CSV table of C-alpha atoms in Angstrom, one decimal:
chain,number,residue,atom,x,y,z
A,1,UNK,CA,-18.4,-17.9,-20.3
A,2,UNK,CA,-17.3,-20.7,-17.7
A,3,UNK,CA,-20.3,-20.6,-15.9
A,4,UNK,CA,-22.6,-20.9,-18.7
A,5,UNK,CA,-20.4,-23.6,-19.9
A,6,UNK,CA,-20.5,-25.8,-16.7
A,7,UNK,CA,-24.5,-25.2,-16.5
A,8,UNK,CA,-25.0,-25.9,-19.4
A,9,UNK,CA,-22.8,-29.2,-19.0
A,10,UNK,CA,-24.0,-30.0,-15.8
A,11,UNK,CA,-28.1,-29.8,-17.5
A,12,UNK,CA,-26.7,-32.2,-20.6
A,13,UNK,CA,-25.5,-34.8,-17.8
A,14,UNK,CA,-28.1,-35.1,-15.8
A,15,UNK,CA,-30.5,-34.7,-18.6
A,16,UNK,CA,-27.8,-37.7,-20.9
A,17,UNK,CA,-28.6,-39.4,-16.9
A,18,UNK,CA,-31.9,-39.7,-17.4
A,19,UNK,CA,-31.8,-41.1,-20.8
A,20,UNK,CA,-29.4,-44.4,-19.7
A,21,UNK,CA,-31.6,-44.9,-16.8
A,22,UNK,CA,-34.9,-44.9,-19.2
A,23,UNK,CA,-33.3,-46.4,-21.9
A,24,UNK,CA,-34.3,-43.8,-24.4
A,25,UNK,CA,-33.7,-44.2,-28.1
A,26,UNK,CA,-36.0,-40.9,-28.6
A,27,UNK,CA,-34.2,-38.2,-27.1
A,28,UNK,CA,-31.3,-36.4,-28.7
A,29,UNK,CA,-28.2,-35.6,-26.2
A,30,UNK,CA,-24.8,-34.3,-27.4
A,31,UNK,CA,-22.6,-35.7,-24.4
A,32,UNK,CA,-23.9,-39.4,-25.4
A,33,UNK,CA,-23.4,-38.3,-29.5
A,34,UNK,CA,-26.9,-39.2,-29.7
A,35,UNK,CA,-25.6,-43.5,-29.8
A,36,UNK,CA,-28.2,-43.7,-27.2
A,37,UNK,CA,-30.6,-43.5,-30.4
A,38,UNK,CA,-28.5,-46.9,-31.3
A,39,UNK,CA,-28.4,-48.8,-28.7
A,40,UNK,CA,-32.3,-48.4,-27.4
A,41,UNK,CA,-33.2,-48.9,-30.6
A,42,UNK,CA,-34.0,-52.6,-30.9
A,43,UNK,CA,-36.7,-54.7,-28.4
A,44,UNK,CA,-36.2,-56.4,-26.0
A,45,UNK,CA,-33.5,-53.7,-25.3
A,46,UNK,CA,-30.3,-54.8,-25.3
A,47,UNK,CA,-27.1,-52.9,-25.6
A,48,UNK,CA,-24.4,-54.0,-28.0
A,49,UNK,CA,-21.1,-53.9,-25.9
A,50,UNK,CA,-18.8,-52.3,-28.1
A,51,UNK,CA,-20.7,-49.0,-28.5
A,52,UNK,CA,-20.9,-48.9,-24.7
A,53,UNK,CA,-17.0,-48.6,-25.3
A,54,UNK,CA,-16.9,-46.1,-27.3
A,55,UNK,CA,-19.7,-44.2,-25.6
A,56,UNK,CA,-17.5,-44.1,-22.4
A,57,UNK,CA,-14.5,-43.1,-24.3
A,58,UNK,CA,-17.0,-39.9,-26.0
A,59,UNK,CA,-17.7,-39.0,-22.3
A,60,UNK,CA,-14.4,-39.5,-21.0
A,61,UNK,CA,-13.1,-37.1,-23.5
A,62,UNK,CA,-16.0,-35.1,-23.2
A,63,UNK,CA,-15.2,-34.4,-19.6
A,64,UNK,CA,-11.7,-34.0,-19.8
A,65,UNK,CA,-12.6,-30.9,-22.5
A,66,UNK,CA,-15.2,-28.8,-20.7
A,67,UNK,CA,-13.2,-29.5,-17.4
A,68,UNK,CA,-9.9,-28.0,-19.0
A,69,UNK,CA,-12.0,-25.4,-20.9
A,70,UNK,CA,-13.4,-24.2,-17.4
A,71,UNK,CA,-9.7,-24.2,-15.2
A,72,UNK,CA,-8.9,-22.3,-18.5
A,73,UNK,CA,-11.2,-19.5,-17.9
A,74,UNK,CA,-10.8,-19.6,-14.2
A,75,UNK,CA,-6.9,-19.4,-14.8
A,76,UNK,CA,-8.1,-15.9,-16.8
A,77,UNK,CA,-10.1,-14.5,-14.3
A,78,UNK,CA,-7.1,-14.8,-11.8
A,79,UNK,CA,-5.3,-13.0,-14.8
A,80,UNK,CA,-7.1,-10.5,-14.9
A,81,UNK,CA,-7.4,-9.9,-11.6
A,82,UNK,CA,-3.6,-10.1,-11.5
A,83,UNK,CA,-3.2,-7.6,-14.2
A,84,UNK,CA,-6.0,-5.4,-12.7
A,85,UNK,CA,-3.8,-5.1,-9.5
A,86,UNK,CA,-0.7,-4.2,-11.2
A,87,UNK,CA,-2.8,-1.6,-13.2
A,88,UNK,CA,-4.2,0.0,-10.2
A,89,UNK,CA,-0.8,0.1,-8.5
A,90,UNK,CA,0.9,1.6,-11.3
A,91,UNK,CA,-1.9,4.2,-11.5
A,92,UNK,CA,-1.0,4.9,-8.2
A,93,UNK,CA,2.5,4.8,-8.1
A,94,UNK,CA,2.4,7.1,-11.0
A,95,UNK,CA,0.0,9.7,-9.4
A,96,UNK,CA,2.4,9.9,-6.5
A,97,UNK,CA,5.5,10.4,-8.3
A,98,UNK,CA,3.6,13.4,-10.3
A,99,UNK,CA,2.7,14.5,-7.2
A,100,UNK,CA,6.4,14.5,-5.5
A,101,UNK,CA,8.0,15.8,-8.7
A,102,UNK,CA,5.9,18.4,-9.4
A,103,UNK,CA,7.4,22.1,-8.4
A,104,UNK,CA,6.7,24.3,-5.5
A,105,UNK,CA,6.7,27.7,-5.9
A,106,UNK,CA,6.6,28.9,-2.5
A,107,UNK,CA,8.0,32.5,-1.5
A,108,UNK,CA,8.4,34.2,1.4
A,109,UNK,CA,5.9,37.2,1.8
A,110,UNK,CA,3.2,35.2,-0.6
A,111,UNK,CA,0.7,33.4,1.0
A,112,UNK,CA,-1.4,32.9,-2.3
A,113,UNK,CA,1.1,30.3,-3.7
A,114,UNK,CA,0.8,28.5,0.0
A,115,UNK,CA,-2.4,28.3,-0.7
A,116,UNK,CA,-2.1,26.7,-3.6
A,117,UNK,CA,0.7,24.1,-3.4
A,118,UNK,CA,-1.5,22.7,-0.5
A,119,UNK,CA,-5.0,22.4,-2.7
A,120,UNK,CA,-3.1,20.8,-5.6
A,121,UNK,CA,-1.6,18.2,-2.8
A,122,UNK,CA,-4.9,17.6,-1.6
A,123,UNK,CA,-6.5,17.6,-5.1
A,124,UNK,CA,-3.7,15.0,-6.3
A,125,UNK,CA,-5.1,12.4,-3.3
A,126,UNK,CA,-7.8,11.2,-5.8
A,127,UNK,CA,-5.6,9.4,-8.5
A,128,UNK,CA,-3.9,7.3,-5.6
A,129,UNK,CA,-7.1,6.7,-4.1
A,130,UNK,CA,-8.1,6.2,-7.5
A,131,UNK,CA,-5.4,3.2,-8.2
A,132,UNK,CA,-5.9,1.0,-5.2
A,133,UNK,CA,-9.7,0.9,-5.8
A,134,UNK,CA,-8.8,-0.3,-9.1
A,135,UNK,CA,-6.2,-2.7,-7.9
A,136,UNK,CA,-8.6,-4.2,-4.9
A,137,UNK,CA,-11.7,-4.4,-7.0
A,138,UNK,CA,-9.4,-6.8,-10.3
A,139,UNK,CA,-8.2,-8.7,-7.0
A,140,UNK,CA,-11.5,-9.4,-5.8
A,141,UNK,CA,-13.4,-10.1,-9.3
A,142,UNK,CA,-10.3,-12.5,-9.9
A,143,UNK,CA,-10.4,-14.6,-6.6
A,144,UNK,CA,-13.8,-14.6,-6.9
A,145,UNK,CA,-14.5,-16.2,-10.2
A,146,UNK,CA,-11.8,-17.9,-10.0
A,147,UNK,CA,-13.7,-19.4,-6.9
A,148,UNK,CA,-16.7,-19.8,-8.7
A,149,UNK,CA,-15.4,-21.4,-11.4
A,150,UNK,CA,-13.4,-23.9,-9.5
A,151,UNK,CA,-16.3,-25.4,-7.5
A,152,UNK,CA,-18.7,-25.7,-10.8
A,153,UNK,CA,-16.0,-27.5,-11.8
A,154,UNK,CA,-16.3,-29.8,-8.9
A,155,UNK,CA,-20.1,-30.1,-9.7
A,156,UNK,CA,-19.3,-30.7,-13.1
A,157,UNK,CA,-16.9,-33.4,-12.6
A,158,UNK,CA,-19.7,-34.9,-10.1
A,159,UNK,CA,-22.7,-35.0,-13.1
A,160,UNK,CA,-19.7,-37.2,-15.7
A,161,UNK,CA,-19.3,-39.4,-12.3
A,162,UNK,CA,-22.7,-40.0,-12.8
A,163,UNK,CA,-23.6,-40.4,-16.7
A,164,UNK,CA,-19.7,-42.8,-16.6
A,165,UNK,CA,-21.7,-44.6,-13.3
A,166,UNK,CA,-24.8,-45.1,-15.5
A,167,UNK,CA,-22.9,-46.2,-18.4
A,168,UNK,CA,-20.7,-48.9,-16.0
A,169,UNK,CA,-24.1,-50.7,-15.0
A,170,UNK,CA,-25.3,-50.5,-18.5
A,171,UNK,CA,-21.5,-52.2,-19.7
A,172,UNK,CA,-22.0,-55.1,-16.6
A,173,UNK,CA,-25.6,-55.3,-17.8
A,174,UNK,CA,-24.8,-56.3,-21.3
A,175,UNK,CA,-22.0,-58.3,-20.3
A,176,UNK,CA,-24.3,-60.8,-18.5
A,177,UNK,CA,-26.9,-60.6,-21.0
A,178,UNK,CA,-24.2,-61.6,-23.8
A,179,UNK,CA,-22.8,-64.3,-21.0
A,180,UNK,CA,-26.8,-65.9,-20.8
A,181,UNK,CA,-27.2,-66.2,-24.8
A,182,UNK,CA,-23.6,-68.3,-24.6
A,183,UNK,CA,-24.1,-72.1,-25.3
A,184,UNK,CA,-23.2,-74.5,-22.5
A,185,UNK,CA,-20.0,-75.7,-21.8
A,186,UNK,CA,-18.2,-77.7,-19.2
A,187,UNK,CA,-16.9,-75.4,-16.7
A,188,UNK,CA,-13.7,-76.3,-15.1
A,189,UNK,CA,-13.5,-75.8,-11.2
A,190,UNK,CA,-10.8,-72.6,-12.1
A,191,UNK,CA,-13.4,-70.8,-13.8
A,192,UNK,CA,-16.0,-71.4,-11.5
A,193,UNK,CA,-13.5,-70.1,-9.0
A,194,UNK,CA,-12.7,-67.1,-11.2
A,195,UNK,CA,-16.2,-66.6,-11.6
A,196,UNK,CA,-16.7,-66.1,-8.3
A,197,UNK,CA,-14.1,-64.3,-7.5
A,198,UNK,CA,-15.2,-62.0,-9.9
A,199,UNK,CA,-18.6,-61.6,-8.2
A,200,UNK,CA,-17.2,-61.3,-5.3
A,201,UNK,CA,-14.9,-58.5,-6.9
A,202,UNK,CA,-17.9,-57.0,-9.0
A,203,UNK,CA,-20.2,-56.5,-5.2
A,204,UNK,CA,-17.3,-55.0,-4.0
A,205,UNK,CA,-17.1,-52.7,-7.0
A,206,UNK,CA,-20.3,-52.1,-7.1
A,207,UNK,CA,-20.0,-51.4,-2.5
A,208,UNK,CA,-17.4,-49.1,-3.3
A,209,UNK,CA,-18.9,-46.7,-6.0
A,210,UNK,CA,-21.9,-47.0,-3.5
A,211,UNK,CA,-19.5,-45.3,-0.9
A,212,UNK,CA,-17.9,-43.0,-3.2
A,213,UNK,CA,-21.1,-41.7,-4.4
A,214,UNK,CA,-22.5,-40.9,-1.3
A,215,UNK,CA,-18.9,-39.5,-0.6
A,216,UNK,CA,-19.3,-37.3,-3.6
A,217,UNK,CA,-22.5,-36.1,-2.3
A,218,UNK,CA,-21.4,-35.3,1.1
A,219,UNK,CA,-18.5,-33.1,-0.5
A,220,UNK,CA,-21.0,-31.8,-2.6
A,221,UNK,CA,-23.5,-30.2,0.4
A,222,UNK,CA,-20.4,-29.3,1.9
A,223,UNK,CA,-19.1,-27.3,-0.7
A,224,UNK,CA,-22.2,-25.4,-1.6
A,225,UNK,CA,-22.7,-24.9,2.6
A,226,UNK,CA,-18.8,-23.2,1.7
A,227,UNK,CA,-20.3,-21.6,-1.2
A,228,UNK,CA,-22.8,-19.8,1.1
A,229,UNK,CA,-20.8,-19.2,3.9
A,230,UNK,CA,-18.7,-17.5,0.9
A,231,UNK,CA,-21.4,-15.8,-0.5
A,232,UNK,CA,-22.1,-14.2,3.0
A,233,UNK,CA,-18.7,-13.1,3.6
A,234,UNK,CA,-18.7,-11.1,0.2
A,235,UNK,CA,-22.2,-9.7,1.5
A,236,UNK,CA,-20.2,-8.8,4.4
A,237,UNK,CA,-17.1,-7.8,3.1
A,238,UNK,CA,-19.5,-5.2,0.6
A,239,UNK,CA,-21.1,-3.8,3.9
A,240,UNK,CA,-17.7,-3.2,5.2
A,241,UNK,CA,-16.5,-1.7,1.6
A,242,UNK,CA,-19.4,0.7,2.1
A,243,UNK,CA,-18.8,2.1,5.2
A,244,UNK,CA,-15.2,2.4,4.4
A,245,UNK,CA,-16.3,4.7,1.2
A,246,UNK,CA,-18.4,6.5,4.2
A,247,UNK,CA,-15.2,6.7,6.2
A,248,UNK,CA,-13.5,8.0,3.3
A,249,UNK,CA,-16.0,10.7,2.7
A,250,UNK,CA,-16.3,11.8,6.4
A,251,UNK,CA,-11.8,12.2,5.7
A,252,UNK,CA,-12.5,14.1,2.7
A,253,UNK,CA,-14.2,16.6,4.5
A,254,UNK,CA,-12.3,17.0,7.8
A,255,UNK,CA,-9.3,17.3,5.7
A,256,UNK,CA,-10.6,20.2,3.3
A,257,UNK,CA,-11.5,21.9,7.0
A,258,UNK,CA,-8.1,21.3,8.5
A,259,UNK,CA,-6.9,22.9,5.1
A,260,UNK,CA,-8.9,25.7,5.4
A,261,UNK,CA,-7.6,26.0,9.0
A,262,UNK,CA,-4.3,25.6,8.1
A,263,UNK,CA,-4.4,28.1,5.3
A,264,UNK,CA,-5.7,30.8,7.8
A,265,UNK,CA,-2.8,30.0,10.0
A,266,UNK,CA,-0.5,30.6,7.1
A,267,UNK,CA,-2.0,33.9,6.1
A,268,UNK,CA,-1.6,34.6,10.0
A,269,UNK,CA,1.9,33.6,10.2
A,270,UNK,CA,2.4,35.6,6.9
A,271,UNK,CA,1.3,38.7,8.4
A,272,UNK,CA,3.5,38.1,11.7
A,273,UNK,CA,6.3,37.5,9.7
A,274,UNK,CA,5.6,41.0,7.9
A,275,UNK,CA,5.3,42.4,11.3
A,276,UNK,CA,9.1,41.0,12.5
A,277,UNK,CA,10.4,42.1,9.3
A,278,UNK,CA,9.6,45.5,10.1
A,279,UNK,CA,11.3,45.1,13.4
A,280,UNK,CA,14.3,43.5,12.4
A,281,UNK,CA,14.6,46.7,10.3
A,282,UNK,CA,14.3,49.1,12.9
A,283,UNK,CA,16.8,47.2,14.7
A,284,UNK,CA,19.3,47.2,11.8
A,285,UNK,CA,18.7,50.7,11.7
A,286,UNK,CA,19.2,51.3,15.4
A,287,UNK,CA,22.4,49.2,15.5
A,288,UNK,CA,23.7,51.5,12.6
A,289,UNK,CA,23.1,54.2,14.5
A,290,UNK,CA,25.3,52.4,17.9
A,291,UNK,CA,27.3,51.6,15.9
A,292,UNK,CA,28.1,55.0,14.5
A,293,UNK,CA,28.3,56.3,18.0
A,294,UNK,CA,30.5,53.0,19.1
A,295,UNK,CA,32.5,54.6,16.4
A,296,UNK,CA,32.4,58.2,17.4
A,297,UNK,CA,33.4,56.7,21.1
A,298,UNK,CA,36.5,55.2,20.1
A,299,UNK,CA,37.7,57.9,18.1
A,300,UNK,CA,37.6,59.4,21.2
A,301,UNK,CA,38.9,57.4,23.5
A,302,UNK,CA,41.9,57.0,21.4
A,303,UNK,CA,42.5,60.9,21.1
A,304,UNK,CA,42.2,60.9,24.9
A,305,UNK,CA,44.8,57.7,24.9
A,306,UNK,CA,47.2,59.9,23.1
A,307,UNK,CA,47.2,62.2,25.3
A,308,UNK,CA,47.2,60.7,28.2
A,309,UNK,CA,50.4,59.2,26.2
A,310,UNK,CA,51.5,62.3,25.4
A,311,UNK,CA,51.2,63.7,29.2
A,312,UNK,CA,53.3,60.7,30.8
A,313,UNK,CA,55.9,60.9,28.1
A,314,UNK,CA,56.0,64.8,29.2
A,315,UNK,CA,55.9,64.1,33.0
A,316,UNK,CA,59.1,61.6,32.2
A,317,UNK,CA,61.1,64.6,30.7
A,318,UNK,CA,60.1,66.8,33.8
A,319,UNK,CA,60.9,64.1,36.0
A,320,UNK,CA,64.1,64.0,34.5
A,321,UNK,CA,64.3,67.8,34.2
A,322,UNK,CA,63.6,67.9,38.2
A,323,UNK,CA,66.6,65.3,39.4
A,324,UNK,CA,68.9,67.3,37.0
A,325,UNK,CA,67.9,69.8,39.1
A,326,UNK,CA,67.4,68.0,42.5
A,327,UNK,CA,71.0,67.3,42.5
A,328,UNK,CA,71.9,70.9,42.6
A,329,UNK,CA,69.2,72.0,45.3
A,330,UNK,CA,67.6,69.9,48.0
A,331,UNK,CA,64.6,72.6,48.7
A,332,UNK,CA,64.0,72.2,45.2
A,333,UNK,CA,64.0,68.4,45.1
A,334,UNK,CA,61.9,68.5,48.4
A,335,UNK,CA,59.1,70.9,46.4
A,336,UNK,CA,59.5,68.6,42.9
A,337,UNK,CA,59.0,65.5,45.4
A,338,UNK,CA,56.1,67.2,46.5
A,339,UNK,CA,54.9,68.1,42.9
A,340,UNK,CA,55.8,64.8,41.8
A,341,UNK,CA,54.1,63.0,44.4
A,342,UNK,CA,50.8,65.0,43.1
A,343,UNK,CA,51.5,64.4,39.6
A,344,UNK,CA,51.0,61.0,40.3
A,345,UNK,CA,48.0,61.0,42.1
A,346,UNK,CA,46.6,62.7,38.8
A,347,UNK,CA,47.9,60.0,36.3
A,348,UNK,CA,46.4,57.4,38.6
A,349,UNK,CA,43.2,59.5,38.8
A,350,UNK,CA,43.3,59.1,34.7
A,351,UNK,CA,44.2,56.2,35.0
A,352,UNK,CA,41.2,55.3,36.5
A,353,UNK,CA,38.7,58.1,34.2
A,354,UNK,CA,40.4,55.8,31.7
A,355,UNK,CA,39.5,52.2,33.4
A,356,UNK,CA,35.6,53.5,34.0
A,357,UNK,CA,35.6,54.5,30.5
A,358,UNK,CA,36.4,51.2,28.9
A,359,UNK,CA,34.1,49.9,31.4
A,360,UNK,CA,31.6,51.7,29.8
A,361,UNK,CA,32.3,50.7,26.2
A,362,UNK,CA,32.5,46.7,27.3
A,363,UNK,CA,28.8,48.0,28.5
A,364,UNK,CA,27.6,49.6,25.6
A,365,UNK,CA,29.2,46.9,22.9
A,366,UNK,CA,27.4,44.0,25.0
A,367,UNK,CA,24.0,45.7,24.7
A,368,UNK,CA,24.7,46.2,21.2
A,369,UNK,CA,25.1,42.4,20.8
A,370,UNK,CA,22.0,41.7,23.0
A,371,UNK,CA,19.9,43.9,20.8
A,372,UNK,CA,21.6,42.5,17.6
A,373,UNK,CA,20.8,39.2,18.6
């Protein structure tokens, strides 16, 4: 609606233009409320200086509507592009916190729910993906009109230069024809001072709308050179947007391969975890069974403990027995020396039976560990 509306301005200017320059009371133009169909009217023609006035006043405010209506609409593209992004984003944001929130169901032994945990992950990409297309695309159409609009404002604020220019010359024209038709006076020396000060001021008026037109079409090439260079950009920023969708695709398909890789690794994994399952059971069951014997062992060592106990507490009393006797009978106390002397030798001999023994349990209960662990 902009656009059409500065067109369509800028065509009523330059059209309302050519009607001041030609003086043309036959044309209808809505920028110059048809007084141009007054002030041609009469021959010769001359223009009654009043509704020159309020001609430049109809313009000015002319101007000063379409120019507002056109920032208004490019103040509601950027809107929209504004609100566009926040849509997209909140699509997105959304999708991902579905995606985070949403419950995995995941056992042990099942690969099946693996399986589908990671295609519902995958599946869920699209809705992001989704959002920040949506939020990129509202940026660009914003900035873009937004763009647009702004330099046919420019261009329409050039074409009322032009119609208020025409209308000026057309104001200074009338001026001098009402100043010729006045009757003859005496002129003091201030006024003819003042008048040509204000000939001198009028040539410089007229030397600096000169410059500021040409200035105005200098800014004017330049800005539609920017609006081409702009214009190629977007061409170029489209060929890029296009082999980023390619990009995209070419993802899209290495990552439904990596999933189908990574689901056969699962299934593999799955089964190997099966497989130590089944080992870890015949281990249990083979430490139950050490430990039974560990259990078995001890009882025994602790039968043989007590009676190695039981043997030193009766070698005391029969060493005692013997020096009761000893004291009565050296022969006696030589053979019970002799006796006792081998005694020992046998206690130490358990003694030692006893020491390999626990040697051997320390053994056995470390490889029970080793194999536990």
């Amino acid at each position: 609606t902009g656009s059409l509306c500065a067109l369509f301005t800028i065509l009523k200017n330059i059209s309302a233009k050519d009607i001041l320059i030609a003086q043309d009371a036959s044309r209808k133009n809505s920028i110059l409320s048809n007084l141009n169909q007054v002030l041609f009217a009469g021959e010769p023609k001359q223009c009654d200086f009043n509704l020159l006035m309020e001609l430049d006043d109809n313009v000015s405010t002319a101007r000063n509507q379409r120019l507002s209506f056109i920032m208004s609409c490019s103040n509601v593209s950027t809107l929209v592009g504004l609100l566009g992004t926040f849509a997209g984003l909140s699509i997105t944001i959304g999708s991902i916190g579905n995606l985070l929130s949403s419950p995995s169901d995941v056992g042990g032994d099942n690969a099946s729910n693996t399986l589908n945990m990671i295609v519902t992950m995958v599946a869920s990409l699209s809705e992001p993906l989704k959002g920040m297309n949506t939020a990129f695309v509202s940026s660009i159409y914003g900035v873009v009109c937004a763009i647009l609009l702004t330099s046919q404002s420019v261009f329409v604020r050039s074409s009322y230069s032009l119609v208020s220019t025409e209308i000026k010359k057309l104001k200074i024209i009338s001026n001098r024809s009402n100043n010729k038709q006045r009757s003859l006076r005496v002129e003091s020396e201030t006024l003819v001072e003042f008048k040509e000060l204000f000939k001198a001021f009028f040539d410089n008026y007229l030397t600096v709308e000169n410059l500021r037109t040409q200035d105005e079409e200098k800014k004017r090439v330049m800005l539609s050179d920017s609006f081409v260079t702009l214009q190629n950009r977007l061409l170029d920023n489209s060929a890029k947007l296009e082999q980023l969708s390619t990009l995209i695709d070419g993802y899209l398909v290495s990552n439904n391969e990596n999933t189908k890789k990574l689901v056969d690794g699962v299934i593999t994994i799955t089964s190997r975890l099966s497989e130590g399952n089944t080992l870890l059971a015949d281990n249990n069951a083979r430490l139950e069974a050490m430990s039974t014997i560990q259990n078995i062992i001890d009882k025994k060592n602790d039968s043989i403990m007590t009676s190695v106990d039981k043997c030193y507490q009766e070698s005391l009393s029969h060493g005692k027995t013997i020096n009761d006797i000893a004291a009565g009978s050296a022969d006696i106390s030589h053979t019970l020396d002799g006796l006792r002397k081998e005694m020992d030798e046998d206690m130490n001999n358990v003694h030692l039976a006893l020491s390999d023994l626990s040697a051997t349990d320390k053994k056995i209960i470390a490889n029970t560990k080793e194999i536990s662990a």
